[in-house]
Coordinates of C-alpha atoms in Angstrom, one line a residue:
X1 CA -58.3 58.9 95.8
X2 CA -59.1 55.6 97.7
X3 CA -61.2 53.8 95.2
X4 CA -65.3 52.6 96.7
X5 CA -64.2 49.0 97.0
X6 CA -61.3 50.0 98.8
X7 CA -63.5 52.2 101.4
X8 CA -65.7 49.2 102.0
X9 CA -63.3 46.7 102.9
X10 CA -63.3 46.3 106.9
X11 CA -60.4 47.2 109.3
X12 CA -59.9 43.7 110.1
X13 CA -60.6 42.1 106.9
X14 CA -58.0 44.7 105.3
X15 CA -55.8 43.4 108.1
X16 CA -56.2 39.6 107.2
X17 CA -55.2 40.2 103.8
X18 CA -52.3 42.0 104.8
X19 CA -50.9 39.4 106.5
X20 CA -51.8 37.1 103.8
X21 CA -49.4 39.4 101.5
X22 CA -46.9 39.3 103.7
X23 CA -46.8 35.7 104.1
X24 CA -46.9 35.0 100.1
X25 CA -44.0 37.2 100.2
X26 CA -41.8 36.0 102.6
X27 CA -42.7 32.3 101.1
X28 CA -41.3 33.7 97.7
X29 CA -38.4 35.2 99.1
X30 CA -39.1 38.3 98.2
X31 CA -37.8 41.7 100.2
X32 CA -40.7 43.9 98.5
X33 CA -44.0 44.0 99.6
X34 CA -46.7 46.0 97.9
X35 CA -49.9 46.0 100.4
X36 CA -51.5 48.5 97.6
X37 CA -55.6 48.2 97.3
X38 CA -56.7 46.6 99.9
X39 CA -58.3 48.8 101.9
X40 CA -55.7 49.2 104.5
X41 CA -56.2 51.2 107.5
X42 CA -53.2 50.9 109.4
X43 CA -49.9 49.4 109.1
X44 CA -49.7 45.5 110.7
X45 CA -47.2 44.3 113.3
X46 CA -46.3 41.4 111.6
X47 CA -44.2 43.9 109.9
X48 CA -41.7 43.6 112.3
X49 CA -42.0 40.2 113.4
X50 CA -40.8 39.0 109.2
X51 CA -39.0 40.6 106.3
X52 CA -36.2 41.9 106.5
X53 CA -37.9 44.6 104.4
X54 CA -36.3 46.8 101.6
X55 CA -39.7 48.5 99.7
X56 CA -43.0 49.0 101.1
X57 CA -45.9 50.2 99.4
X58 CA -49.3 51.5 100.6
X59 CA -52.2 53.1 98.9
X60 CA -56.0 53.4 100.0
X61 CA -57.7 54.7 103.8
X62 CA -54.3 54.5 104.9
X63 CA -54.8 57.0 108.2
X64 CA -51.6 56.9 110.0
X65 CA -48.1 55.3 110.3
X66 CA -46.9 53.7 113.4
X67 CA -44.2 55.2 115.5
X68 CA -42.4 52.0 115.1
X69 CA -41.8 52.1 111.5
X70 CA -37.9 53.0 112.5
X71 CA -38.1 49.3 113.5
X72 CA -37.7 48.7 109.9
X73 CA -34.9 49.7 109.9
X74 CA -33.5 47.7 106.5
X75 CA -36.5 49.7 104.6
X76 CA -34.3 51.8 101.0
X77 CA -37.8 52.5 99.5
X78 CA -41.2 53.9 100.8
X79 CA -44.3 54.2 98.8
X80 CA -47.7 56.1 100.3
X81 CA -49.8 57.0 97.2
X82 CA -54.0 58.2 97.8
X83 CA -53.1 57.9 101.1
X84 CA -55.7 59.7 103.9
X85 CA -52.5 60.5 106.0
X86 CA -52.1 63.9 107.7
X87 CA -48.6 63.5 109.4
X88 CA -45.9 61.4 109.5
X89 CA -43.9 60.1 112.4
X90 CA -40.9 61.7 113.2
X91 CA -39.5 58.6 114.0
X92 CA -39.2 58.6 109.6
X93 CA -35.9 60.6 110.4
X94 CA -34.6 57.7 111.8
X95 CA -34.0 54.9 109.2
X96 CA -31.3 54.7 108.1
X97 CA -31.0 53.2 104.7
X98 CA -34.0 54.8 103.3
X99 CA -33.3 56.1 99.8
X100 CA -36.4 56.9 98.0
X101 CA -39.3 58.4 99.7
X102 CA -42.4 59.0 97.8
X103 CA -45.6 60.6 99.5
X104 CA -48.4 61.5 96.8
X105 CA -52.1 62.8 96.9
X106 CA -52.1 63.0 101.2
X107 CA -53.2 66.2 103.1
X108 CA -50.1 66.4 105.0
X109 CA -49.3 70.3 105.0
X110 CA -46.2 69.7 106.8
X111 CA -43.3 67.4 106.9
X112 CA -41.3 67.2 109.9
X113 CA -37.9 67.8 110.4
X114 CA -36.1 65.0 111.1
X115 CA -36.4 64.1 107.5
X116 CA -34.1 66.2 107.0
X117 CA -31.3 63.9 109.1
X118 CA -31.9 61.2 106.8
X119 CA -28.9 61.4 104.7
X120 CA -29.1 58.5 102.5
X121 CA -32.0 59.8 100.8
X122 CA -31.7 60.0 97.0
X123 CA -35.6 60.3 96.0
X124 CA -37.7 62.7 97.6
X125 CA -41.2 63.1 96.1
X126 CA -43.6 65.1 98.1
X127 CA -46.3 65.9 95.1
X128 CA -50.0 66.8 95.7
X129 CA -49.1 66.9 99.3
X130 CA -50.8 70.6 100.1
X131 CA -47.9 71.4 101.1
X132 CA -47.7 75.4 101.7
X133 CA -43.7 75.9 102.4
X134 CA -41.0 73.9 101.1
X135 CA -39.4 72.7 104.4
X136 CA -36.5 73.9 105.5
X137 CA -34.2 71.2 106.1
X138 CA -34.3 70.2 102.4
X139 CA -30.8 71.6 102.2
X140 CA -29.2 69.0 104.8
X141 CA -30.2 66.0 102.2
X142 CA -26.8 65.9 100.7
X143 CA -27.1 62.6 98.7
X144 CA -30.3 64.2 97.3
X145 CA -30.6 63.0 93.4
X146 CA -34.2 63.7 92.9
X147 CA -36.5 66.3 94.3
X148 CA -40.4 66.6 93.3
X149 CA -42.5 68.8 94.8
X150 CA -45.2 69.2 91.9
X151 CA -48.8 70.4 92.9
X152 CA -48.4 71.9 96.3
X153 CA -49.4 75.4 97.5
X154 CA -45.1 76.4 97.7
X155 CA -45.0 80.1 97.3
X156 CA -41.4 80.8 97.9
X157 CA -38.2 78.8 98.5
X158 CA -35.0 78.6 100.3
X159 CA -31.6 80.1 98.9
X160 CA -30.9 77.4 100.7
X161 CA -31.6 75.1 98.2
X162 CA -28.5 75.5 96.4
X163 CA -26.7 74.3 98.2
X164 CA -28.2 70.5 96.7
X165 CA -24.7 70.1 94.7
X166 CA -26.0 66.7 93.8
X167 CA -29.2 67.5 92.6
X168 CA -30.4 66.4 89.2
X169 CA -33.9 66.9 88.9
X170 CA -35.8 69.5 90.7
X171 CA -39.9 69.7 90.2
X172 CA -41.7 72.3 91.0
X173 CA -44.5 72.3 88.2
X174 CA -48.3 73.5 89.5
X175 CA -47.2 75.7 92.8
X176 CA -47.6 79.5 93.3
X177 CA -44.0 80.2 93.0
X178 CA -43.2 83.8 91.7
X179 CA -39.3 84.0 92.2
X180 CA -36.7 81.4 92.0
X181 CA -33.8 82.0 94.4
X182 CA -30.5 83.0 92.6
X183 CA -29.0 80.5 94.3
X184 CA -30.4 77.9 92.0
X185 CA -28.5 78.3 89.2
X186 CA -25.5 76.8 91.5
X187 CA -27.1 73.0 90.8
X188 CA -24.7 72.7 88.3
X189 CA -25.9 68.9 88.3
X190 CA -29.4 69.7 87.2
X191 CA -30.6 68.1 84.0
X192 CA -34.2 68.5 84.5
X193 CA -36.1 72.2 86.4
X194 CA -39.7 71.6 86.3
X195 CA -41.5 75.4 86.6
X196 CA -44.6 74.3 84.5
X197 CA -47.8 75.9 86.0
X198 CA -46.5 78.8 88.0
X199 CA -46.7 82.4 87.7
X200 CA -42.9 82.8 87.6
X201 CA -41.9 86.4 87.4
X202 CA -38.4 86.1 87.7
X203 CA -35.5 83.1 87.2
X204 CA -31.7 83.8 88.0
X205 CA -29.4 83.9 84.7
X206 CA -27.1 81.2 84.4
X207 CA -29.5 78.5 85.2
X208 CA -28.3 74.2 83.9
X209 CA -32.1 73.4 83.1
X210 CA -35.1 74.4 82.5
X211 CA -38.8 72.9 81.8
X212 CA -41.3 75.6 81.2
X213 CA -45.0 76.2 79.9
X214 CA -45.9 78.4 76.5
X215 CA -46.5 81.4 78.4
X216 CA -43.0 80.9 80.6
X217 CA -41.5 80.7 77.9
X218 CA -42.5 83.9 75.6
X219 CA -41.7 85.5 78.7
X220 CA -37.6 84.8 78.9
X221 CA -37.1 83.2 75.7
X222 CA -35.4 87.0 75.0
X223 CA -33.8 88.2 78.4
X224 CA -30.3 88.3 78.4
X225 CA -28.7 85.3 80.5
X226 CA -31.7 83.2 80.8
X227 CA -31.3 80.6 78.2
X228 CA -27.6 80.9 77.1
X229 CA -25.8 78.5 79.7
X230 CA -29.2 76.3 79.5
X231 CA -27.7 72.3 78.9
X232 CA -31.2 71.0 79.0
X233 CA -34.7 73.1 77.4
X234 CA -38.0 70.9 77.4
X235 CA -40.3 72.5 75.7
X236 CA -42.1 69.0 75.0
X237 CA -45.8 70.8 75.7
X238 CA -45.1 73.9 73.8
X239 CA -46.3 73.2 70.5
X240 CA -43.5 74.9 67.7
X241 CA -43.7 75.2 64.2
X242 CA -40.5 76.4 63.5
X243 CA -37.2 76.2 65.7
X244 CA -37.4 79.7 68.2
X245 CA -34.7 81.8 66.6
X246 CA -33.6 82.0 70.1
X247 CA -31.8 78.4 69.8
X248 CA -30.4 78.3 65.8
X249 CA -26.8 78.1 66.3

């Protein structure tokens, strides 16, 4: 959350620094800018009047994002961390170089579609967002490498999903999620399935990788087709004293 100092900062004094960071930045040349803790409210202009940009990062009181952030249109990386948002612009779905995007602690609920067009995006990281569905469009990120969707409200997903053929790292850890779709066990990529935290009743047999809690795993260490074509098992929270019979060779 946004910490007191960063509450008490003024609109316009928040703005004022801003601009200050962006100046030190352009005068060292450099393409990121990190405008992290200081109170910002809002997004400056200047933005588009320097740069070119390639990372931005905000944190803080951070309400809303400008319709004109397409304008940036060199922008690969995108940071919003203890942010107070509660949308984003569609107008996201329309850079098109952006390869990471990572949205964390904000009470979005929702994530429009046109995210879903960008399809140079490698990182997606939408954790702690309150997010109550997994969107949709998920499946049209093709390039998708990374995929974290850790401590939302995400009850069910789409079979779509499988369709990620890229996908190597899928995080679902703290969500309400009682069935995985059988379709998931076509990520034949996947070296890392986060399903720590959820009150998983049934996984799909043949499945690449798989990152459960103590109780997950009691529960299908011993079903047929669950762990046998497994290339990656963390059990780094689980604490053994002997190796589970399950995985002597």
């Amino acid at each position: 959350l946004p910490s007191p100092l960063e509450k008490s900062v003024h609109p316009k004094v928040s703005g004022e620094l801003a601009k200050f960071l962006i100046r030190v930045a352009l005068r060292q040349g450099n393409s990121e800018l990190n405008l992290g803790g200081i109170g910002l409210h809002k997004l400056p202009k200047d933005l588009l009047e320097t740069g070119p940009w390639k990372s931005l990062s905000v944190n803080g009181p951070l309400i809303s994002l400008p319709k004109w952030i397409n304008r940036l249109d060199q922008l690969e990386v995108f940071y919003a961390m203890n942010v107070s948002l509660h949308q984003l612009p569609v107008e996201f779905g329309q850079l098109p170089k952006l390869k990471k995007l990572c949205i964390a602690w904000a009470d979005l609920g929702h994530v429009p579609s046109p995210i879903g067009e960008i399809k140079s995006l490698e990182q997606l990281l939408l954790n702690r967002c309150n997010l109550r569905t997994a969107p949709s469009w998920l499946s049209n990120l093709e390039n998708l490498l990374t995929l974290n969707l850790n401590g939302n409200q995400i009850m069910h997903l789409s079979p779509s999903l499988g369709k990620l053929k890229k996908l190597k790292s899928l995080s679902l850890g703290q969500n309400c999620i009682m069935t995985l779709p059988d379709s998931i066990a076509d990520l034949s990529q996947l070296e890392l399935l986060d399903l720590r935290g959820n009150p998983i009743q049934y996984i799909p047999d043949g499945l690449h990788a798989m990152q459960v809690d103590a109780k997950q795993w009691e529960k299908f260490k011993k079903t047929p087709g669950k762990i046998e074509n497994l290339r990656h098992l963390n059990l780094s929270n689980i604490r053994l004293k002997v190796v589970p019979e399950e995985l002597r060779i």
